Amino acid sequence: MSVKIPRGTQDILPGQSEKWQYIEAIAKDVCRRYHYKEIRTPIFEHTELFKRGVGDTTDIVQKEMYTFEDRGERSLTLRPEGTAAVVRSFVENKMFGHPDQPVKMFYTGPMFRYERPQSGRYRQFVQFGVEAIGSEDPAIDAEVIALVMDIYKSAGLKKLNLVINSLGDAESRNAHREALIAHFEPRIMEFCSDCQTRLAQNPLRILDCKKDRDHELMATAPSILDYLNEESKAYFSKVTGYLDALNISYTIDPKLVRGLDYYNHTAFEVMSEAEGFGAITTLCGGGRYNGLVKDLGGPDSPGIGFAFSIERFIAAMEAERIEWQVDKGLDCYIVALGEEAKDRSVALVHQLRTAGLSADRDYQDRKMKAQLKASDRQNARFTAILGEDELAENRITVKDMAEGSQENVTLQELANYVKTKLEAN
Ligand code: AMP
C-alpha cells in the first residue's frame, strides 16, 4: 500500500510553487516599502502560549490544535496562527525596550489547524502576516490596513471589499457585553450548545456563530457602535479619517467582531467579491490587540496586525483571472550531439550558470529532435546547438527562439553573448 498525503494538506508542485513565491515576493517588497522587517519564530511552541495568546474559549484552542507531547513530556503545539508567537518573541527579546516603537514585523510560513477541509480551507496553509507592536497611534492602524491593501493591489486584485469595525476600549466592550447578555439570555435555549456556553464566557462570539447565523435575534442584536464611549469613537473616526485621506474605500460592519478579550478598537477583514470565488470569501483578518502583550507577560504595549493565507490569495487571483507573471522559462538550453559535445556541454552549462543565467541540458542521451523539443517545452529563450562540426571549430550555434534568428559564436563567448542579448531586450 502506498502512503498518501494527509487530509487537508497539499503538495505544492514545481510549476505551482512559483505562485507562492510570487505572492510572497510582492508582500515582502510592500513590507520593505512600509519598513516592516521579517521575524521567524518556531513552527511549534509550548501549548500554553496558544491557550493564553489565542484564548482558551476559541475554536482554535478547543478543537483545532495539533498538540503533542515531546520525548521530554512537554506539551507542544504546531502553531495555528502567528500573532501569539510574535508577541512572545517581542516580550522574550525585550523588544519593548527598542527606542523606535512600534516594532514593525512581518512573518510568513505554514500554520496548522485541525479544521474540516473544504475549498479554501486546509489543515496546513501558509500565512503572511504583519504585526506593529508598541504604538496606539490610529495612524498605525491606517498604515497596517494600507499595507495589506497595497499587497493586494500590487498583485493586481481589484474585486475586494475592506470591511472595518471598532470594538472600542475595555469600557465600551463591557457595556456592549452586558447589552448582548440581556438581548440573548431570555431565548438562549433556542441557540446551539456552543452559543449557550458563549453567553457566559464571551457573548460577543455568538455574533460569529455559523449555525445560528439566521436566528431572528442576530439581526436585532445590539451594535457595538452604539456602545462606544467618546474616546473609542474618536479613535475610530481618526482611523477612518486617515483611510479616507489615503483614498482607501471601506465598508463599516458593526457585526464584524473578534471574540477574544484582548482585541479592541480596530477590527478589519478583506473579502473577495470575485464571481465564483467560493463560499469562504475572507481573504484577510486583522485587528488591534492592546491587551495581548501584557497577557503574555510583557508591559502594557499595544499592538495591531493582520494575516492572510497565500492559498486564498491565489484563489482570488484565479477567480479574477489575473495572469501570473511567473514562468519566464530558461535563458538557454544546450543541445549537444555526440559523445564529445555532451562531455563539453557539462562545462558550458556551468559557464552559463556562473554568469548568472538559467541554463540546462539533456541528461537522457536523447536525439537532436527530442532535445530541441525539450528546449521548446522549457520555454528556453536561446537554444545553443553543439555538434561535431561546431566543436571542431570551438564554436556553437545559438538560436534566438523569440526572434527566430541564429548566430555562430565561440564557446568562450557563449555566456556573454546570451547575457548581452537578454539585456538588450
Ligand atoms: P485567522 O487567523 O483565523 O484570522 O485567519 C486569517 C486568514 O488566514 C484568513 O482570512 C484566511 O485568509 C487564512 N486562513 C485561516 N484559516 C485558514 C485555513 N484553514 N486554510 C486556508 N486559509 C486560512
Coordinates of C-alpha atoms and ligand atoms in Angstrom, one line a residue:
M1 CA 0.0 0.0 0.0
S2 CA 1.4 3.4 -0.9
V3 CA 1.2 6.2 1.7
K4 CA -0.9 9.1 0.7
I5 CA -0.7 12.8 1.7
P6 CA -2.6 13.7 5.0
R7 CA -6.1 15.1 4.6
G8 CA -6.3 18.9 4.3
T9 CA -2.7 19.3 3.2
Q10 CA -1.3 19.7 -0.3
D11 CA 1.9 19.3 -2.3
I12 CA 2.9 22.5 -3.9
L13 CA 4.5 21.2 -7.0
P14 CA 7.1 22.7 -9.3
G15 CA 5.2 24.9 -11.7
Q16 CA 2.8 25.8 -8.9
S17 CA 5.2 26.8 -6.2
E18 CA 6.2 29.8 -8.3
K19 CA 2.7 31.3 -7.4
W20 CA 3.5 31.1 -3.7
Q21 CA 6.9 32.7 -4.3
Y22 CA 5.4 35.4 -6.5
I23 CA 2.9 36.5 -3.8
E24 CA 5.5 36.2 -1.1
A25 CA 7.9 38.4 -3.1
I26 CA 5.2 41.0 -3.7
A27 CA 4.2 41.0 0.0
K28 CA 7.9 41.3 1.1
D29 CA 8.5 44.1 -1.2
V30 CA 5.5 46.0 0.1
C31 CA 6.8 45.4 3.6
R32 CA 10.1 46.8 2.7
R33 CA 8.5 50.0 1.4
Y34 CA 6.5 50.3 4.7
H35 CA 9.5 49.5 6.7
Y36 CA 8.4 46.2 8.2
K37 CA 11.1 43.6 8.8
E38 CA 10.9 39.8 8.9
I39 CA 10.7 37.8 12.1
R40 CA 11.0 34.0 12.0
T41 CA 9.7 32.1 15.0
P42 CA 9.5 28.3 15.6
I43 CA 6.9 26.1 13.9
F44 CA 6.0 24.7 17.3
E45 CA 5.6 26.4 20.7
H46 CA 4.5 25.5 24.2
T47 CA 0.8 24.7 24.1
E48 CA 0.3 27.2 26.9
L49 CA 1.3 30.0 24.6
F50 CA -1.7 29.5 22.4
K51 CA -4.1 28.8 25.3
R52 CA -3.2 32.2 26.6
G53 CA -2.4 34.0 23.4
V54 CA -5.2 32.8 21.2
G55 CA -7.7 32.2 24.0
D56 CA -9.0 29.1 25.9
T57 CA -12.5 29.6 24.6
T58 CA -11.8 29.8 20.9
D59 CA -12.5 27.1 18.4
I60 CA -8.8 27.1 17.5
V61 CA -7.7 26.1 21.0
Q62 CA -10.7 23.9 21.9
K63 CA -10.9 21.9 18.7
E64 CA -8.3 22.7 16.1
M65 CA -4.8 22.4 17.5
Y66 CA -2.2 19.8 16.6
T67 CA -0.9 19.2 20.1
F68 CA 1.6 16.5 21.0
E69 CA 4.0 15.6 23.8
D70 CA 7.7 15.5 23.0
R71 CA 10.1 13.0 24.5
G72 CA 10.7 15.3 27.4
E73 CA 6.9 15.1 28.2
R74 CA 6.4 18.8 27.3
S75 CA 3.1 19.7 25.6
L76 CA 3.9 21.4 22.3
T77 CA 1.6 22.6 19.6
L78 CA 2.2 23.2 15.9
R79 CA 1.4 26.9 15.5
P80 CA -2.2 27.6 14.4
E81 CA -1.5 31.3 13.8
G82 CA 1.4 33.8 14.0
T83 CA 0.5 36.6 16.4
A84 CA 0.9 34.7 19.7
A85 CA 4.5 33.7 18.8
V86 CA 5.5 37.1 17.5
V87 CA 4.2 38.7 20.8
R88 CA 6.0 36.0 22.8
S89 CA 9.2 36.9 21.0
F90 CA 8.6 40.6 21.4
V91 CA 8.4 40.1 25.2
E92 CA 11.1 37.5 25.5
N93 CA 13.6 39.6 23.4
K94 CA 12.6 42.8 25.3
M95 CA 11.8 44.5 22.0
F96 CA 9.6 46.9 24.0
G97 CA 12.9 48.4 25.1
H98 CA 13.9 49.5 21.5
P99 CA 14.0 53.2 21.1
D100 CA 11.8 53.1 17.9
Q101 CA 8.3 51.9 18.7
P102 CA 6.3 50.4 17.3
V103 CA 8.4 47.4 16.3
K104 CA 7.2 46.6 12.8
M105 CA 7.5 43.0 11.7
F106 CA 6.2 40.5 9.1
Y107 CA 6.3 36.7 9.0
T108 CA 5.4 34.0 6.6
G109 CA 5.2 30.3 7.0
P110 CA 2.9 27.3 7.5
M111 CA 0.1 27.2 10.1
F112 CA -1.8 24.1 11.2
R113 CA -5.4 23.8 12.2
Y114 CA -7.5 20.6 12.5
E115 CA -10.4 22.1 10.6
R116 CA -12.9 20.4 8.2
P117 CA -11.1 20.7 4.9
Q118 CA -13.0 22.3 2.0
S119 CA -12.2 24.7 -0.8
G120 CA -10.1 27.5 0.7
R121 CA -9.7 25.7 4.0
Y122 CA -6.7 23.5 4.7
R123 CA -5.2 21.8 7.7
Q124 CA -1.8 23.2 6.7
F125 CA -1.7 26.6 5.0
V126 CA 0.7 29.4 4.6
Q127 CA 0.0 32.7 6.2
F128 CA 1.7 36.0 5.6
G129 CA 1.2 38.4 8.5
V130 CA 2.2 41.7 9.9
E131 CA 2.4 43.0 13.4
A132 CA 3.2 46.5 14.6
I133 CA 3.7 46.4 18.4
G134 CA 4.3 49.4 20.7
S135 CA 2.1 52.2 19.5
E136 CA -1.5 53.2 19.9
D137 CA -1.5 55.9 17.2
P138 CA -4.5 55.4 15.0
A139 CA -2.2 56.3 12.1
I140 CA -0.6 52.8 12.6
D141 CA -4.0 51.2 12.2
A142 CA -4.4 53.0 8.9
E143 CA -0.8 52.1 7.9
V144 CA -1.3 48.4 8.5
I145 CA -4.6 48.4 6.5
A146 CA -3.0 50.4 3.7
L147 CA -0.1 47.9 3.7
V148 CA -2.4 44.9 3.1
M149 CA -4.5 46.7 0.5
D150 CA -1.2 47.7 -1.2
I151 CA -0.1 44.0 -1.4
Y152 CA -3.4 43.0 -3.0
K153 CA -3.3 45.9 -5.4
S154 CA 0.3 45.2 -6.3
A155 CA -0.7 41.7 -7.3
G156 CA -3.5 43.1 -9.5
L157 CA -6.5 42.2 -7.4
K158 CA -9.4 44.6 -7.7
K159 CA -12.6 42.9 -6.6
L160 CA -12.1 43.4 -2.9
N161 CA -14.1 44.7 0.0
L162 CA -12.4 46.1 3.0
V163 CA -14.7 45.7 6.0
I164 CA -13.9 47.5 9.2
N165 CA -15.4 47.9 12.6
S166 CA -14.4 49.2 16.1
L167 CA -14.7 47.0 19.2
G168 CA -13.9 50.0 21.4
D169 CA -11.9 50.0 24.5
A170 CA -12.5 47.8 27.6
E171 CA -15.2 50.1 29.0
S172 CA -17.1 50.1 25.7
R173 CA -16.8 46.4 25.3
N174 CA -18.1 45.7 28.8
A175 CA -21.1 47.9 28.2
H176 CA -21.8 46.1 24.9
R177 CA -21.2 42.7 26.6
E178 CA -23.9 43.5 29.2
A179 CA -26.3 44.5 26.4
L180 CA -25.6 41.3 24.5
I181 CA -26.3 39.2 27.6
A182 CA -29.6 41.0 28.2
H183 CA -30.5 40.5 24.5
F184 CA -29.8 36.8 24.1
E185 CA -30.4 35.4 27.6
P186 CA -34.2 35.1 27.6
R187 CA -34.1 33.0 24.4
I188 CA -30.6 31.4 24.7
M189 CA -32.1 27.9 24.7
E190 CA -33.1 28.4 21.0
F191 CA -29.3 28.6 20.2
C192 CA -26.7 25.9 19.7
S193 CA -24.9 24.5 22.7
D194 CA -21.7 26.4 21.8
C195 CA -23.7 29.7 21.9
Q196 CA -25.1 28.7 25.3
T197 CA -21.6 28.4 26.7
R198 CA -20.6 31.6 24.9
L199 CA -23.3 33.6 26.6
A200 CA -21.5 33.5 29.9
Q201 CA -17.9 33.2 28.6
N202 CA -17.8 35.5 25.7
P203 CA -21.2 36.7 24.3
L204 CA -19.6 38.6 21.5
R205 CA -18.7 35.3 19.9
I206 CA -22.4 34.5 19.5
L207 CA -22.4 37.0 16.7
D208 CA -19.7 34.9 15.0
C209 CA -21.7 31.7 15.1
K210 CA -22.2 30.0 11.8
K211 CA -25.0 27.7 13.0
D212 CA -27.2 30.4 14.4
R213 CA -26.5 33.0 11.8
D214 CA -30.1 33.2 10.7
H215 CA -31.8 33.4 14.1
E216 CA -34.0 36.5 14.3
L217 CA -32.2 37.8 17.4
M218 CA -29.0 38.0 15.4
A219 CA -30.3 40.8 13.2
T220 CA -31.5 42.8 16.1
A221 CA -28.5 42.3 18.4
P222 CA -27.1 45.4 20.0
S223 CA -24.4 47.0 17.8
I224 CA -21.0 47.7 19.3
L225 CA -21.0 51.1 17.6
D226 CA -23.9 52.2 19.9
Y227 CA -21.8 51.4 22.9
L228 CA -18.5 53.1 22.1
N229 CA -17.5 55.7 24.6
E230 CA -16.3 59.1 23.5
E231 CA -12.6 58.1 23.4
S232 CA -13.3 55.0 21.4
K233 CA -15.5 56.9 18.9
A234 CA -12.7 59.5 18.5
Y235 CA -10.2 56.7 17.9
F236 CA -12.3 55.1 15.3
S237 CA -13.1 58.3 13.4
K238 CA -9.3 59.0 13.3
V239 CA -8.7 55.7 11.7
T240 CA -11.5 56.1 9.1
G241 CA -10.4 59.7 8.5
Y242 CA -6.9 58.5 7.7
L243 CA -8.2 55.8 5.4
D244 CA -10.3 58.5 3.6
A245 CA -7.2 60.6 3.3
L246 CA -5.4 57.7 1.7
N247 CA -8.3 57.1 -0.7
I248 CA -8.8 53.6 0.7
S249 CA -12.5 52.7 0.5
Y250 CA -14.1 50.5 3.1
T251 CA -17.4 49.3 4.5
I252 CA -18.3 49.6 8.2
D253 CA -19.8 46.5 9.5
P254 CA -20.8 46.6 13.2
K255 CA -21.2 42.8 13.1
L256 CA -17.5 42.2 12.4
V257 CA -16.2 41.0 15.7
R258 CA -13.2 39.4 17.2
G259 CA -14.2 37.3 20.1
L260 CA -11.1 37.5 22.1
D261 CA -10.8 39.7 25.2
Y262 CA -7.6 41.3 24.2
Y263 CA -8.9 42.6 20.9
N264 CA -10.1 46.2 20.9
H265 CA -10.6 49.2 18.7
T266 CA -10.0 48.4 15.1
A267 CA -11.0 45.1 13.5
F268 CA -11.0 44.5 9.8
E269 CA -11.3 41.9 7.1
V270 CA -10.7 41.9 3.4
M271 CA -13.2 39.9 1.4
S272 CA -13.1 38.8 -2.2
E273 CA -16.0 39.9 -4.4
A274 CA -14.9 38.0 -7.4
E275 CA -17.5 35.9 -9.0
G276 CA -17.1 32.2 -8.4
F277 CA -14.7 32.7 -5.5
G278 CA -16.5 30.1 -3.4
A279 CA -18.2 30.0 -0.1
I280 CA -15.4 31.3 2.0
T281 CA -14.7 34.9 0.9
T282 CA -12.5 36.2 3.7
L283 CA -9.0 36.8 2.4
C284 CA -7.5 38.5 5.4
G285 CA -8.3 39.2 9.0
G286 CA -6.7 41.7 11.3
G287 CA -7.2 43.9 14.3
R288 CA -5.8 45.7 17.3
Y289 CA -4.9 43.8 20.4
N290 CA -3.9 46.2 23.1
G291 CA -4.1 43.6 26.0
L292 CA -2.1 40.8 24.5
V293 CA 1.5 41.8 25.2
K294 CA 0.6 42.2 28.9
D295 CA -1.3 38.9 28.9
L296 CA 1.8 37.2 27.7
G297 CA 4.0 38.7 30.4
G298 CA 5.2 41.9 28.9
P299 CA 4.5 45.5 29.6
D300 CA 1.2 47.2 28.6
S301 CA 2.3 47.5 25.0
P302 CA -0.4 47.9 22.3
G303 CA -0.3 46.1 19.0
I304 CA -2.1 45.7 15.7
G305 CA -1.7 43.2 12.9
F306 CA -3.3 41.1 10.2
A307 CA -2.8 37.7 8.5
F308 CA -3.8 36.3 5.1
S309 CA -3.2 32.9 3.6
I310 CA -1.4 32.6 0.4
E311 CA -3.9 29.8 -0.6
R312 CA -6.9 32.1 -0.6
F313 CA -4.8 34.9 -2.2
I314 CA -4.1 32.5 -5.1
A315 CA -7.8 31.5 -5.3
A316 CA -8.7 35.2 -5.5
M317 CA -6.1 35.8 -8.3
E318 CA -7.6 32.9 -10.2
A319 CA -11.2 34.0 -9.6
E320 CA -10.3 37.4 -11.1
R321 CA -8.4 35.7 -13.9
I322 CA -5.2 37.6 -13.3
E323 CA -2.3 36.4 -15.4
W324 CA 0.6 35.0 -13.5
Q325 CA 3.8 36.8 -14.4
V326 CA 5.9 33.9 -13.2
D327 CA 7.1 31.4 -15.8
K328 CA 9.8 33.2 -17.7
G329 CA 11.4 30.0 -18.8
L330 CA 15.1 29.2 -19.2
D331 CA 17.6 31.6 -20.6
C332 CA 19.5 28.9 -22.5
Y333 CA 19.2 25.2 -23.3
I334 CA 22.2 23.4 -24.7
V335 CA 21.6 20.8 -27.3
A336 CA 24.7 18.5 -27.6
L337 CA 25.2 15.9 -30.3
G338 CA 27.8 13.2 -30.0
E339 CA 29.8 12.0 -27.1
E340 CA 32.5 14.7 -27.2
A341 CA 29.9 17.5 -27.4
K342 CA 28.0 16.0 -24.5
D343 CA 31.1 16.0 -22.4
R344 CA 31.9 19.6 -23.4
S345 CA 28.4 20.7 -22.5
V346 CA 29.0 19.9 -18.8
A347 CA 31.4 22.9 -18.6
L348 CA 29.3 25.0 -20.9
V349 CA 26.1 24.8 -19.0
H350 CA 28.2 25.6 -15.8
Q351 CA 29.7 28.6 -17.5
L352 CA 26.2 30.0 -18.3
R353 CA 25.0 29.4 -14.7
T354 CA 28.1 31.0 -13.1
A355 CA 27.4 34.0 -15.4
G356 CA 24.0 34.3 -13.6
L357 CA 21.9 32.8 -16.4
S358 CA 19.4 29.9 -16.0
A359 CA 20.6 27.1 -18.2
D360 CA 20.0 23.4 -18.7
R361 CA 20.9 20.5 -20.9
D362 CA 19.8 16.9 -21.8
Y363 CA 20.6 14.1 -19.4
Q364 CA 18.7 11.3 -21.2
D365 CA 21.0 10.8 -24.2
R366 CA 18.3 11.9 -26.5
K367 CA 18.5 12.5 -30.2
M368 CA 18.6 16.1 -31.6
K369 CA 14.9 16.3 -32.3
A370 CA 14.0 15.3 -28.7
Q371 CA 16.5 17.7 -27.3
L372 CA 15.0 20.6 -29.4
K373 CA 11.6 19.6 -28.2
A374 CA 12.8 19.7 -24.6
S375 CA 14.2 23.2 -25.2
D376 CA 10.9 24.3 -26.5
R377 CA 8.9 22.8 -23.6
Q378 CA 11.2 24.5 -21.1
N379 CA 10.5 27.7 -22.9
A380 CA 14.2 28.5 -23.5
R381 CA 14.8 31.9 -24.9
F382 CA 18.1 30.6 -26.5
T383 CA 18.9 27.2 -27.8
A384 CA 22.6 26.6 -28.2
I385 CA 23.5 23.7 -30.5
L386 CA 26.8 21.9 -30.2
G387 CA 27.5 19.4 -33.0
E388 CA 30.8 17.8 -34.1
D389 CA 31.4 20.4 -36.8
E390 CA 30.9 23.3 -34.4
L391 CA 33.1 21.6 -31.8
A392 CA 35.9 21.2 -34.2
E393 CA 36.0 24.9 -34.7
N394 CA 35.4 25.7 -31.0
R395 CA 32.1 27.3 -31.9
I396 CA 28.4 26.9 -31.1
T397 CA 25.2 27.8 -32.9
V398 CA 22.9 30.0 -30.9
K399 CA 19.3 30.3 -31.9
D400 CA 17.2 33.2 -30.6
M401 CA 13.8 31.5 -30.2
A402 CA 12.0 34.8 -29.8
E403 CA 13.4 36.5 -32.9
G404 CA 13.9 33.4 -35.0
S405 CA 17.5 34.4 -35.8
Q406 CA 20.7 32.5 -35.3
E407 CA 24.4 33.2 -34.9
N408 CA 27.6 31.3 -34.5
V409 CA 29.8 32.3 -31.6
T410 CA 32.9 30.8 -29.9
L411 CA 32.4 28.6 -26.9
Q412 CA 34.1 31.2 -24.7
E413 CA 31.8 33.9 -25.9
L414 CA 28.6 32.0 -25.3
A415 CA 27.6 33.2 -21.9
N416 CA 28.5 36.8 -22.7
Y417 CA 26.6 36.7 -25.9
V418 CA 23.4 35.4 -24.3
K419 CA 23.7 37.8 -21.5
T420 CA 24.2 40.8 -23.8
K421 CA 21.3 39.8 -26.0
L422 CA 19.0 39.3 -22.9
E423 CA 20.0 42.7 -21.5
A424 CA 19.3 44.4 -24.8
N425 CA 15.7 43.3 -24.6
Ligands
AMP1 P1 -7.4 34.0 11.2 O1 -6.1 33.7 11.8 O2 -8.4 32.9 11.5 O3 -8.0 35.3 11.5 O4 -7.2 33.9 9.6 C1 -6.6 34.9 8.9 C2 -6.6 34.5 7.4 O5 -5.9 33.2 7.3 C3 -7.9 34.2 6.8 O6 -8.5 35.4 6.4 C4 -7.6 33.3 5.7 O7 -7.0 34.0 4.6 C5 -6.5 32.5 6.3 N1 -6.9 31.2 6.8 C6 -7.4 30.9 8.0 N2 -7.6 29.6 8.2 C7 -7.3 29.0 7.0 C8 -7.4 27.7 6.5 N3 -7.8 26.6 7.3 N4 -7.0 27.4 5.2 C9 -6.6 28.5 4.4 N5 -6.5 29.7 4.9 C10 -6.9 30.0 6.1

